[in-house]
Amino acid sequence: MTDRQPAVSCVFVCHDGAGRVLLARRAAAARDEPGPWDCGAGALEFGEEFEAAVAREVREEYTAEPLAITVLGVRNVLRGNPVDSHWVAVVCAVRVDPAAVAIGEPHKFDALGWFAEDELPAPVHSQLPPTLALARAHLAGSGA
């Protein structure tokens, strides 16, 4: 038995309000899965609201101010067999101005791109498909 606890992460799918999502390619020094394309994420700090964590992380990772943040749902992420990675992901959609986006953490990401959901780059991070599935309904009508 272990006393390890799951982490809480705020995962965000940045979009342009016109059907495209922003993805970042994970750099060689990324914590896990270097090389695949992924949406953004960051740890929830003690005492922090979900929206505040997402806004902070969007600024850090993509240098942009969120125009709108919508909490979409929660995923319980268990990885490995036996499980060696466990976190609770609060998934949010974040509308940003594409002109304001740039790589803010080059040690984590080496490329950015805007993609329609049916034209995603390859390969993608293992957790991107279930995250996009949760965001799909919101992105389909994404004036928000």
XYZ file of C-alpha atoms in Angstrom:
144
model
C 0.000 0.000 0.000
C 1.228 3.476 -0.800
C 0.268 6.872 0.538
C 0.610 8.555 -2.862
C -2.237 10.908 -3.730
C -3.621 11.842 -7.132
C -2.642 15.270 -8.426
C -5.205 17.805 -9.643
C -4.556 19.322 -13.046
C -6.397 21.943 -15.061
C -6.377 20.813 -18.689
C -7.344 23.399 -21.273
C -8.312 23.226 -24.912
C -7.602 26.634 -26.406
C -9.741 27.506 -29.418
C -10.292 30.444 -31.733
C -14.100 30.455 -31.546
C -14.250 29.362 -35.193
C -13.672 25.626 -34.805
C -9.887 25.429 -34.590
C -7.942 24.232 -31.550
C -4.441 25.235 -30.516
C -2.013 22.358 -30.017
C 1.605 22.368 -28.927
C 4.218 19.796 -29.874
C 5.924 18.471 -26.746
C 9.669 19.205 -26.760
C 12.382 16.610 -26.124
C 12.624 17.785 -22.492
C 8.860 17.447 -21.824
C 7.980 15.598 -18.596
C 6.272 12.747 -20.453
C 5.557 11.713 -24.030
C 8.006 14.035 -25.839
C 7.153 14.542 -29.518
C 3.339 14.254 -29.668
C 0.956 17.193 -30.018
C -1.155 18.104 -26.998
C -3.403 20.762 -25.507
C -2.270 22.677 -22.418
C -2.367 21.763 -18.745
C -1.011 22.729 -15.377
C -1.279 21.903 -11.718
C -3.982 23.444 -9.571
C -2.309 25.296 -6.706
C -3.667 25.204 -3.168
C -6.495 27.730 -2.705
C -6.756 28.482 -6.438
C -10.012 28.601 -8.417
C -10.082 26.472 -11.597
C -10.464 29.518 -13.842
C -7.562 31.324 -12.150
C -5.301 28.283 -12.622
C -6.269 28.016 -16.284
C -5.720 31.731 -16.918
C -2.286 31.552 -15.266
C -1.275 28.476 -17.254
C -2.520 29.882 -20.598
C -0.422 33.001 -19.997
C 2.631 30.924 -19.025
C 2.409 28.362 -21.840
C 0.996 30.461 -24.699
C 1.586 34.123 -23.638
C -2.090 34.919 -24.333
C -4.883 36.298 -22.161
C -7.949 34.052 -22.081
C -10.995 35.731 -23.629
C -13.438 33.169 -22.185
C -13.011 30.115 -19.946
C -15.634 27.371 -19.681
C -15.282 24.439 -17.286
C -16.393 21.392 -19.293
C -16.020 18.466 -16.942
C -13.664 16.186 -15.068
C -11.581 13.177 -16.087
C -10.036 10.625 -13.730
C -6.742 9.766 -15.462
C -5.083 6.473 -14.514
C -1.976 5.500 -16.474
C 0.147 2.381 -16.399
C -0.502 -1.231 -15.462
C -0.077 -1.275 -12.555
C -1.088 2.370 -12.200
C 1.969 4.576 -11.778
C 0.420 7.923 -12.727
C -2.890 9.262 -11.425
C -4.405 12.684 -11.693
C -7.801 14.334 -11.744
C -8.118 16.578 -14.779
C -10.541 19.496 -14.693
C -11.071 20.105 -18.418
C -11.751 23.629 -19.693
C -12.302 25.289 -23.054
C -10.495 28.600 -23.459
C -11.079 31.052 -26.280
C -7.945 33.003 -27.185
C -6.928 35.434 -29.908
C -4.718 33.458 -32.331
C -2.634 36.596 -32.988
C -1.691 36.764 -29.293
C -0.394 33.194 -29.033
C 3.306 32.313 -28.847
C 5.404 29.649 -27.148
C 5.924 30.798 -23.568
C 7.750 27.706 -22.319
C 10.203 26.550 -25.014
C 11.613 23.867 -22.718
C 8.178 22.178 -22.826
C 7.008 22.920 -26.395
C 8.845 23.346 -29.688
C 5.955 24.138 -32.064
C 2.396 25.503 -32.006
C -0.366 25.051 -34.539
C -4.065 25.690 -35.101
C -6.051 22.657 -36.251
C -9.597 21.643 -37.127
C -10.608 18.637 -35.022
C -10.827 16.453 -38.138
C -7.326 17.512 -39.291
C -5.180 16.929 -36.201
C -1.431 16.447 -36.566
C 0.218 13.138 -35.704
C 1.183 11.802 -33.340
C -1.004 13.105 -30.521
C -0.503 12.727 -26.762
C -2.259 9.682 -25.285
C -4.637 11.899 -23.289
C -5.643 14.257 -26.122
C -8.423 12.125 -27.719
C -10.476 11.710 -24.497
C -9.947 15.389 -23.669
C -11.156 16.493 -27.113
C -14.121 14.109 -26.811
C -15.158 15.958 -23.656
C -14.714 19.325 -25.402
C -16.408 18.366 -28.689
C -19.915 19.683 -27.950
C -18.591 23.005 -26.692
C -16.229 23.469 -29.632
C -18.968 22.701 -32.153
C -20.889 25.784 -31.081
C -17.921 27.763 -29.844
C -18.825 31.384 -29.894
C -17.958 31.242 -26.168
